[in-house]
Short mmCIF file of N, CA and C in Angstrom, two decimals:
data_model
loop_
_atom_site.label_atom_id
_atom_site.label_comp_id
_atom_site.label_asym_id
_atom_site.label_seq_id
_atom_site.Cartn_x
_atom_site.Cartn_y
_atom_site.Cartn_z
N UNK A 1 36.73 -19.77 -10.00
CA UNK A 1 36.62 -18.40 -10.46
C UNK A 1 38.01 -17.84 -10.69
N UNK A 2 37.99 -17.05 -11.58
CA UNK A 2 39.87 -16.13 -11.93
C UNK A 2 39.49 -15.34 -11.05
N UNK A 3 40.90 -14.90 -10.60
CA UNK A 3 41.00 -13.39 -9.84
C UNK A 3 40.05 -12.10 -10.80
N UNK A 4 39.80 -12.12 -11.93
CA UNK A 4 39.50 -11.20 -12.98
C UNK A 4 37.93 -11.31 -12.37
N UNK A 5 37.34 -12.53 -12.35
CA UNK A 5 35.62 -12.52 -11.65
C UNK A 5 35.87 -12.37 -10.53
N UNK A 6 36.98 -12.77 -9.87
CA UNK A 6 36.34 -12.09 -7.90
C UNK A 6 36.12 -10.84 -7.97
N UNK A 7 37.30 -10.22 -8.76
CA UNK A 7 37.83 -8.55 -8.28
C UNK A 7 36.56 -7.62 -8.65
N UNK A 8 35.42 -8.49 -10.10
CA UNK A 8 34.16 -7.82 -10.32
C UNK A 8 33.10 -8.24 -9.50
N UNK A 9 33.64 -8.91 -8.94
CA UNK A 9 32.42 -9.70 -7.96
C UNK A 9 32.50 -8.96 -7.05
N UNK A 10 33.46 -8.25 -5.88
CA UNK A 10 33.85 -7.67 -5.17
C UNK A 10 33.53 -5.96 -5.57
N UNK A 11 34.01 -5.55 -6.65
CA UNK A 11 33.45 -4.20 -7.07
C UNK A 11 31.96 -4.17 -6.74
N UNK A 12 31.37 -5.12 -7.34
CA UNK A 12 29.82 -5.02 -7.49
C UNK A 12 29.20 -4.83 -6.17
N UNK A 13 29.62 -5.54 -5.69
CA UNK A 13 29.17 -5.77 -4.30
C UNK A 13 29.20 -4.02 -3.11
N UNK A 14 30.72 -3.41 -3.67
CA UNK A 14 30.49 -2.16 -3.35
C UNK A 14 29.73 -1.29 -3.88
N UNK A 15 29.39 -1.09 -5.19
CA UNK A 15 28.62 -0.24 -5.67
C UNK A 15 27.38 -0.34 -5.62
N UNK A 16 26.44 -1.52 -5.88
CA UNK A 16 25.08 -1.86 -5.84
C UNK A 16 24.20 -1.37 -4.75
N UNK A 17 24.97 -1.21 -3.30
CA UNK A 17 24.11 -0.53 -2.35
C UNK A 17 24.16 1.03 -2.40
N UNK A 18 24.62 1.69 -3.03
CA UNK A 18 25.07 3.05 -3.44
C UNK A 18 23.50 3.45 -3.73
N UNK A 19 23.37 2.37 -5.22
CA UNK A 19 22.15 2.83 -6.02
C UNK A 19 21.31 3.40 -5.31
N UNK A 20 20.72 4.36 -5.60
CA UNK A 20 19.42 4.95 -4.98
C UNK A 20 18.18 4.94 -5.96
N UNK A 21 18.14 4.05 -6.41
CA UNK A 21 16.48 3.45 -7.20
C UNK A 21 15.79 3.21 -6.19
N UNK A 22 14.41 3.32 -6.21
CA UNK A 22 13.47 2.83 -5.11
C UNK A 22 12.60 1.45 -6.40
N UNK A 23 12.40 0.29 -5.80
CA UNK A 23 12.20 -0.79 -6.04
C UNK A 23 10.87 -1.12 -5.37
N UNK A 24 9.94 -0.96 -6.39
CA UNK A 24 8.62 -1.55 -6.03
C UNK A 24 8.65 -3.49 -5.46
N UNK A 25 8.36 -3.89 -4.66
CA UNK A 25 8.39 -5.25 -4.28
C UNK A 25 7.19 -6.08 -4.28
N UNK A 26 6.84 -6.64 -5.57
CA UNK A 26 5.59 -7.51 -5.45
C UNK A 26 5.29 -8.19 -4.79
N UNK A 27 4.11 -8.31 -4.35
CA UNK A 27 3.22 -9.32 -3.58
C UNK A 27 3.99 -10.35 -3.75
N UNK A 28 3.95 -11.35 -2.38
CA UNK A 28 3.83 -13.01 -2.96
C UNK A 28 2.81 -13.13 -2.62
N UNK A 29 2.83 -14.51 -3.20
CA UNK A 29 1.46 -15.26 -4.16
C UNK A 29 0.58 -15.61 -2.84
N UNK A 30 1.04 -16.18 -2.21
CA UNK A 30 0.46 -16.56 -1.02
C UNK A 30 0.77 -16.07 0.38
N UNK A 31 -0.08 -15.75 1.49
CA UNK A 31 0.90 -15.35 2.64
C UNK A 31 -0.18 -16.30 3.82
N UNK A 32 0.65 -16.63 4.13
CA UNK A 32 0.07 -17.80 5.16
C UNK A 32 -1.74 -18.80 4.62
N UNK A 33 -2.57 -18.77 5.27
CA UNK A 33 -3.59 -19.27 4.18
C UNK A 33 -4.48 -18.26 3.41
N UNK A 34 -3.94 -17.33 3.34
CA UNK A 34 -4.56 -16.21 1.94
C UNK A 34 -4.10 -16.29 0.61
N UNK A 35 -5.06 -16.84 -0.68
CA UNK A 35 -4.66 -16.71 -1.37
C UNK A 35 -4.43 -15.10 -1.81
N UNK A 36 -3.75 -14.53 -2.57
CA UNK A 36 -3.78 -13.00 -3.04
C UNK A 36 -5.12 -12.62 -4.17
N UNK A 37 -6.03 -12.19 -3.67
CA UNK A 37 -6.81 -11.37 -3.97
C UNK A 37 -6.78 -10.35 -5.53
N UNK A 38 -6.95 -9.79 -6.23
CA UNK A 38 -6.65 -8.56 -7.04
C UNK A 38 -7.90 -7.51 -6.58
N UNK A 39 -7.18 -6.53 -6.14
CA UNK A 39 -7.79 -5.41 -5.64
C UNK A 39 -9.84 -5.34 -6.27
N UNK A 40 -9.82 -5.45 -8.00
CA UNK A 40 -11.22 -5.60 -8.70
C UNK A 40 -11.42 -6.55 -8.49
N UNK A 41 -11.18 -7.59 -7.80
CA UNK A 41 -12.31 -8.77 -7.53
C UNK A 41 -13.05 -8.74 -6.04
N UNK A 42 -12.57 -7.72 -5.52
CA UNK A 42 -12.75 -7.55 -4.15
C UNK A 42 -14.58 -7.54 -3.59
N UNK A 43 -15.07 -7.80 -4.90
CA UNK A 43 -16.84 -7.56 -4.72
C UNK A 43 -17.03 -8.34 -4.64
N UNK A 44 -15.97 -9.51 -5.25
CA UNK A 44 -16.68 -10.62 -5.14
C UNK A 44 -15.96 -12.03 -3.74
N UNK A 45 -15.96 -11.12 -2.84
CA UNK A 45 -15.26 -11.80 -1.54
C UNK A 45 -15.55 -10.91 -0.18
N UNK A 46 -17.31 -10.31 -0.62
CA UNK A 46 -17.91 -9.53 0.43
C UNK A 46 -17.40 -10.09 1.58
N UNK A 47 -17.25 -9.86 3.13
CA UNK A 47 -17.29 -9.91 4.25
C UNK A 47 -15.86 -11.17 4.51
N UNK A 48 -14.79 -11.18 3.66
CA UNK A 48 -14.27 -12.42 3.32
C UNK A 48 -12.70 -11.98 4.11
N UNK A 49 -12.06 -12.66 4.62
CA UNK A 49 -10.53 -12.31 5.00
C UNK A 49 -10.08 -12.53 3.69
N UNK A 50 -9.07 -11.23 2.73
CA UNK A 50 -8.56 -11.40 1.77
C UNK A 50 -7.10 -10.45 2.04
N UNK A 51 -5.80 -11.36 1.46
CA UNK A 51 -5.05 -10.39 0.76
C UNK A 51 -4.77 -9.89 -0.21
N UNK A 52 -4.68 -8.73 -0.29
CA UNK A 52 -4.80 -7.39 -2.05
C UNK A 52 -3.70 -6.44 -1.39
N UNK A 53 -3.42 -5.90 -2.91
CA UNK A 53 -2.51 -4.79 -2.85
C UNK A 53 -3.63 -3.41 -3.21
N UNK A 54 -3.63 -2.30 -3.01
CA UNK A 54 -4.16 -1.45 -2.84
C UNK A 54 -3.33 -0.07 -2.99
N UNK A 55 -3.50 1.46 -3.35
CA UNK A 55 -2.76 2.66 -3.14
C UNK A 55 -3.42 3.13 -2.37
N UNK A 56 -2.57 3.46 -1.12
CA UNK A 56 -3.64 4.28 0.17
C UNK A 56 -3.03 5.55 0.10
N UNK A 57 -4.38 6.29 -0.59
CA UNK A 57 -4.08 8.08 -0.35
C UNK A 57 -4.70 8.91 0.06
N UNK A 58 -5.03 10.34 -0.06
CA UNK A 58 -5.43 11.22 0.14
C UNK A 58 -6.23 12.13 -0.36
N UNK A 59 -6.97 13.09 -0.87
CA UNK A 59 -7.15 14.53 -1.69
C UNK A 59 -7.57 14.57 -0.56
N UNK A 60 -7.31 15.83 0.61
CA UNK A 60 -7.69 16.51 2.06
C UNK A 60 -7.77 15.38 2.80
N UNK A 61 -8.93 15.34 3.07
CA UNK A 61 -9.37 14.10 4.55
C UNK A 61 -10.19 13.31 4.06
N UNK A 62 -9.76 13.05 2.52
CA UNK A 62 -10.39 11.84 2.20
C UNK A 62 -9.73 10.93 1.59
N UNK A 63 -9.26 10.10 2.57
CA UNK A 63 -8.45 8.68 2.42
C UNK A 63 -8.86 7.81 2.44
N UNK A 64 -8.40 6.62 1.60
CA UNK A 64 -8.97 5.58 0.96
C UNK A 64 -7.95 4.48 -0.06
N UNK A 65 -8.35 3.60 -0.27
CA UNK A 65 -7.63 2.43 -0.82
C UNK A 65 -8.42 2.72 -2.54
N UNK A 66 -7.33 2.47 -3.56
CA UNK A 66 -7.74 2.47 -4.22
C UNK A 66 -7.02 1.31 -5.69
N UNK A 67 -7.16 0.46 -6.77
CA UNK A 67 -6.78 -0.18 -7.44
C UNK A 67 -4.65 0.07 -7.52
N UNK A 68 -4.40 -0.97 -7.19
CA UNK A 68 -2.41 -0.14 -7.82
C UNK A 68 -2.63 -0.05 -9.36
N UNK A 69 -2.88 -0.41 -10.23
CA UNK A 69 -3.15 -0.11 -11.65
C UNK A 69 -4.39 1.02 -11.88
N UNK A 70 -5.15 0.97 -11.04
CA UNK A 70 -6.09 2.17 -11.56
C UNK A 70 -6.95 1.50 -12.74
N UNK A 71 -7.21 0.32 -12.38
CA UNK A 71 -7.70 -0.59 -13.47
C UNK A 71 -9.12 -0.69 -13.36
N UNK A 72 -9.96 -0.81 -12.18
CA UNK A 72 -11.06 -1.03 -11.93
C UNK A 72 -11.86 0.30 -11.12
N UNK A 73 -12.20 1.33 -12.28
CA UNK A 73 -12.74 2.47 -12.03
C UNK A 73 -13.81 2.49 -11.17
N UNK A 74 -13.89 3.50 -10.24
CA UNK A 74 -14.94 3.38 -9.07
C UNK A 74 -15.07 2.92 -7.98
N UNK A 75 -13.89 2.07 -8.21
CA UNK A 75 -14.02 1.13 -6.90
C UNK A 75 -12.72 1.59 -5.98
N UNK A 76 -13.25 2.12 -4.99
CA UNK A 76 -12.58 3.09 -4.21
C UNK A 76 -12.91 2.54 -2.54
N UNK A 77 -12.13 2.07 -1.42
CA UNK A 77 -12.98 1.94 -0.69
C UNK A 77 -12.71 2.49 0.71
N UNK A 78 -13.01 3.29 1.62
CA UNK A 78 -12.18 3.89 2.90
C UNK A 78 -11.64 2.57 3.72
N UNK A 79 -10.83 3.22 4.00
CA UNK A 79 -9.92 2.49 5.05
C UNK A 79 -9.98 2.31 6.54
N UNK A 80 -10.49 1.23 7.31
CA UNK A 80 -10.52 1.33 8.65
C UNK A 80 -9.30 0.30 9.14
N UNK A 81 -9.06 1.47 10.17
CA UNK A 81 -7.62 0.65 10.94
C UNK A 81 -8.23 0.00 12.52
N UNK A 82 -7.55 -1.25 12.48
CA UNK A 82 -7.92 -1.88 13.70
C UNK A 82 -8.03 -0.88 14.94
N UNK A 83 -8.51 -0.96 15.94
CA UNK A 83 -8.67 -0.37 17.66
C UNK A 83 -6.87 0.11 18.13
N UNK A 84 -5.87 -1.33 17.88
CA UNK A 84 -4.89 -1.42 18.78
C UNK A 84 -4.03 -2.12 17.35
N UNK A 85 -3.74 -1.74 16.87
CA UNK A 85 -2.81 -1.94 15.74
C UNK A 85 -1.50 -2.26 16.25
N UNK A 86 -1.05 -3.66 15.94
CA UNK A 86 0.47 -4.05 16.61
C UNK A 86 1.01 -4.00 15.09
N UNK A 87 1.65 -2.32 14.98
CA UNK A 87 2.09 -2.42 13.71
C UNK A 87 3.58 -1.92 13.99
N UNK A 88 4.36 -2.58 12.90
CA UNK A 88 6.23 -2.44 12.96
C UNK A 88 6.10 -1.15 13.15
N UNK A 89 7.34 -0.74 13.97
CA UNK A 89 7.32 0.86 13.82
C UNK A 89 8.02 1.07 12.33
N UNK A 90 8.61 0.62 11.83
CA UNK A 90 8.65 1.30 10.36
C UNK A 90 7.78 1.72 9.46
N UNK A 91 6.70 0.42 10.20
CA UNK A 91 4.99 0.85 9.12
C UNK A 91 4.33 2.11 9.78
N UNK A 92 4.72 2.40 11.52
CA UNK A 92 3.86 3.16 12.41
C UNK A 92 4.67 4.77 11.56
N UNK A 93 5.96 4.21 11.22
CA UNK A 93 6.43 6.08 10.72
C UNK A 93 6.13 6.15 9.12
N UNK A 94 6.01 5.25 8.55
CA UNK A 94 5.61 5.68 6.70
C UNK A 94 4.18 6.13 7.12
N UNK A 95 3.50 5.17 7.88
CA UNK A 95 1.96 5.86 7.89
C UNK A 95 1.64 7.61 8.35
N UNK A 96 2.93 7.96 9.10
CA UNK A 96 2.65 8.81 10.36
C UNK A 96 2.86 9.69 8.76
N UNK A 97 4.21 9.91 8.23
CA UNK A 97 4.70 10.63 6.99
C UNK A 97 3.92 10.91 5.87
N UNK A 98 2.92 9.68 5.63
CA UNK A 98 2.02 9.83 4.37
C UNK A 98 0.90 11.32 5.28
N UNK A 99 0.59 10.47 6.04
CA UNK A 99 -0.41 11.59 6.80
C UNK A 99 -0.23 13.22 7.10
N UNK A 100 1.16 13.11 7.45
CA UNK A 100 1.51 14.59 7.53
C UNK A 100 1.47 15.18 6.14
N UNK A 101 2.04 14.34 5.41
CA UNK A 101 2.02 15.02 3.75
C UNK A 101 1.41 14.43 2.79
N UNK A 102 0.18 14.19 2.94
CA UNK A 102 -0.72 13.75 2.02
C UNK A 102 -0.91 14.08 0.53
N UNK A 103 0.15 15.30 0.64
CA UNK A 103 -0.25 16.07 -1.22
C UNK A 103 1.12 15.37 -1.88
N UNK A 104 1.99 14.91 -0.73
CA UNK A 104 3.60 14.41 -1.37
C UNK A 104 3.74 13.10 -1.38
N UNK A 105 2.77 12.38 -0.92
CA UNK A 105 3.59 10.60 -0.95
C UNK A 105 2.02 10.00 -0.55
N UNK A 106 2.18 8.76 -0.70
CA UNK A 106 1.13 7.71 -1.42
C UNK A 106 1.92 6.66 -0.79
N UNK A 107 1.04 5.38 -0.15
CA UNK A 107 1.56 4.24 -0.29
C UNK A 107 1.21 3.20 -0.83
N UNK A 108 1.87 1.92 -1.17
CA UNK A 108 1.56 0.92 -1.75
C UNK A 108 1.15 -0.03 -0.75
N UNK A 109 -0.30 -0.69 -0.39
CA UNK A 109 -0.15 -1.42 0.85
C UNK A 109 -0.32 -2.50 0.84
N UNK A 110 0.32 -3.73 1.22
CA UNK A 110 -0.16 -5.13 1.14
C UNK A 110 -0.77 -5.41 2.44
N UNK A 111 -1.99 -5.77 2.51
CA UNK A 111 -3.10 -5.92 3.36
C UNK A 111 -3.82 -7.30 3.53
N UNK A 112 -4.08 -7.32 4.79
CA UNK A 112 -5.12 -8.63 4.58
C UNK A 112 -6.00 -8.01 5.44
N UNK A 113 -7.64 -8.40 4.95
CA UNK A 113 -8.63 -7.52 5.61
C UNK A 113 -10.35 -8.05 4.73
N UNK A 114 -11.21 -7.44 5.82
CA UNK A 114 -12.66 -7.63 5.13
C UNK A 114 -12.95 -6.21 4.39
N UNK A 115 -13.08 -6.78 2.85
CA UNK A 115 -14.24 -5.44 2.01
C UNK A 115 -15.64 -5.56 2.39
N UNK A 116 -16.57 -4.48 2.31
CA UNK A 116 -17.67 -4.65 3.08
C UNK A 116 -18.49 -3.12 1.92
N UNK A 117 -19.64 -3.22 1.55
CA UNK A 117 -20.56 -2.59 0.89
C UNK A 117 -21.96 -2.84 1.16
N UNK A 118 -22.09 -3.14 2.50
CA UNK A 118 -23.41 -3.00 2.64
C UNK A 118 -24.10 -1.90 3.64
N UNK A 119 -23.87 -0.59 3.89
CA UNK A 119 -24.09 0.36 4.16
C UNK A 119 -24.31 1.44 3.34
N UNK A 120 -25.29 1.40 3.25
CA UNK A 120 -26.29 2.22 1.98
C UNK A 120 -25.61 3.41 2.19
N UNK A 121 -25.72 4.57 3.30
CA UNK A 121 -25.45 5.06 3.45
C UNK A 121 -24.17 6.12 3.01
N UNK A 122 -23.44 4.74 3.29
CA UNK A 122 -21.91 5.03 2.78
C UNK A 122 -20.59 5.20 3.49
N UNK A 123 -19.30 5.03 3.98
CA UNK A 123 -18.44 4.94 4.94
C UNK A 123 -17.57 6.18 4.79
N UNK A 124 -16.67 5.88 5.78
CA UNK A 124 -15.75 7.55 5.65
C UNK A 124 -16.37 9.16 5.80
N UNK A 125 -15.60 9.84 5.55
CA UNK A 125 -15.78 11.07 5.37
C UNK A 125 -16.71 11.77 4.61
N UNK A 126 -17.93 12.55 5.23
CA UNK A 126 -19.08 12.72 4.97
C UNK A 126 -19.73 11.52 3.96
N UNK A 127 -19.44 10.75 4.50
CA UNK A 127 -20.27 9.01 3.63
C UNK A 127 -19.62 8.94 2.67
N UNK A 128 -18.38 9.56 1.96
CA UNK A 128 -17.95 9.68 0.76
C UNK A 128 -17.85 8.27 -0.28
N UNK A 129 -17.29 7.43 0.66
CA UNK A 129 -17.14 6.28 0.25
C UNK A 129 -18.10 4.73 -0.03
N UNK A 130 -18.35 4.27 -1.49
CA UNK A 130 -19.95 3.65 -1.03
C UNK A 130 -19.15 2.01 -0.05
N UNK A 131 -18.08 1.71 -0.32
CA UNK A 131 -17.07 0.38 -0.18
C UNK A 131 -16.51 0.81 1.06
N UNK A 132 -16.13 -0.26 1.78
CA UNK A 132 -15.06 -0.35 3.47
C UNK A 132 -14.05 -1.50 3.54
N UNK A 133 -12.83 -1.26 3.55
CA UNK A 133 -11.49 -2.02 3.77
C UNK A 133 -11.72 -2.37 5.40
N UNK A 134 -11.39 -2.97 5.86
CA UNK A 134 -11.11 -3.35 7.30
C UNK A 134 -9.64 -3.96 7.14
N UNK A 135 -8.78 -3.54 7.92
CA UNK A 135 -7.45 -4.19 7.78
C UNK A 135 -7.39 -5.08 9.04
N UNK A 136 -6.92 -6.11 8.56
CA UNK A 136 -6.90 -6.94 10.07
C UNK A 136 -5.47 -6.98 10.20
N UNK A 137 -4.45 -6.91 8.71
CA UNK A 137 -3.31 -7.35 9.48
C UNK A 137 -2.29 -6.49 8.25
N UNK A 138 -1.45 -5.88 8.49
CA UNK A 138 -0.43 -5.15 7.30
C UNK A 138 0.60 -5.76 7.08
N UNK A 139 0.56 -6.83 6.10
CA UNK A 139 1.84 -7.02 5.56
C UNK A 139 3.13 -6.30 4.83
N UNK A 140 2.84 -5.21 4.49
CA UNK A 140 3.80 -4.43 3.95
C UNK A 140 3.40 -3.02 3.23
N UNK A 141 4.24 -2.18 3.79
CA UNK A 141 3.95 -0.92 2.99
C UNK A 141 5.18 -0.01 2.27
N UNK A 142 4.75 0.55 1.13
CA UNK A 142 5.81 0.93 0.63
C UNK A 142 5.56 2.71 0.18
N UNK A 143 6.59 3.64 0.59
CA UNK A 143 5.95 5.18 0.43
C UNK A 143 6.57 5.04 -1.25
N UNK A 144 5.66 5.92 -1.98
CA UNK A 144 5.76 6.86 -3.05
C UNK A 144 5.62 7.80 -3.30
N UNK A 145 6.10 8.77 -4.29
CA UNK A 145 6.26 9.99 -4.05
C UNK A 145 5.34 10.27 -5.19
N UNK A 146 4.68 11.25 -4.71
CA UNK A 146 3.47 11.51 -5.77
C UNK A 146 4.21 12.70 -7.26
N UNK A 147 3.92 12.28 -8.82
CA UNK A 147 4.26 13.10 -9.56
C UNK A 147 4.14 14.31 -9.33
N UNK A 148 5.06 15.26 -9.76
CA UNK A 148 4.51 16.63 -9.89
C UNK A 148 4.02 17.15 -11.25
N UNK A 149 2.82 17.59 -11.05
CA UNK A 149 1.94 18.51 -11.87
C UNK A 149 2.50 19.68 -12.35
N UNK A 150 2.80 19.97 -13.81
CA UNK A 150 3.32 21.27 -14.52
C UNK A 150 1.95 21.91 -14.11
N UNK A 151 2.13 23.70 -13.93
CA UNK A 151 1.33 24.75 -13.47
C UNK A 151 0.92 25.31 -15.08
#
């Protein structure tokens, strides 16, 4: 290398952590023996250990997992969290943050867990939901900040 590529090699290296972009981080393909799932196929892996990516949000007290593309309309499903959740505390404070401010941030969640639709009835908040996430294990979560709406 010339001194001319270290000295940019070396610049770079200072400035790049500066950036303040937030960087969505895709799934990998596989995470231990789960293949990755896509959120709309999830009907078809009833009662099944799967990993999917999902947006876990809000409107009031009704939270729920829903498509990251918004691709597969309807299919919406509440979210149940394990009894005793051995979750990172970094995941224990984005979760704690989404919750306090549910109208300001959204997360992206990589999950492994059973979908479940056989409760006529319906799950969640006043039955709202006809679908049920069970999370067995959180691989990763990421906060977003929800657009703002012109008045």
């Amino acid at each position: 290398m010339t001194q001319r590529s270290i000295t940019y090699f070396f610049i770079s290296i200072l400035f790049i952590p500066g950036c303040k972009s937030k960087q969505i981080v895709f799934p990998p393909k596989v995470i231990s023996a789960y293949d990755y799932t896509k959120f709309c196929d999830l009907p078809n892996h009833l009662n099944q250990s799967v990993y999917t990516r999902g947006i876990y949000r809000s409107v009031e007290e009704y939270w729920g997992l829903i498509s990251e593309n918004r691709d597969c309309e309807g299919l919406e499903s509440y979210v149940e969290w394990p009894q005793r959740p051995s979750l990172k505390p970094k995941f224990r404070k984005l979760l704690r943050q989404v919750h306090l401010k549910y109208w300001k941030y959204y997360l992206i969640a990589d999950v492994v867990g059973k979908f479940e639709m056989e409760d006529t009835l319906g799950y969640g908040h006043l039955n709202s939901y006809k679908t049920k996430f069970t999370v067995e294990k959180l691989v990763n979560i990421q906060r977003m900040n929800k657009k703002k709406t012109k008045n």
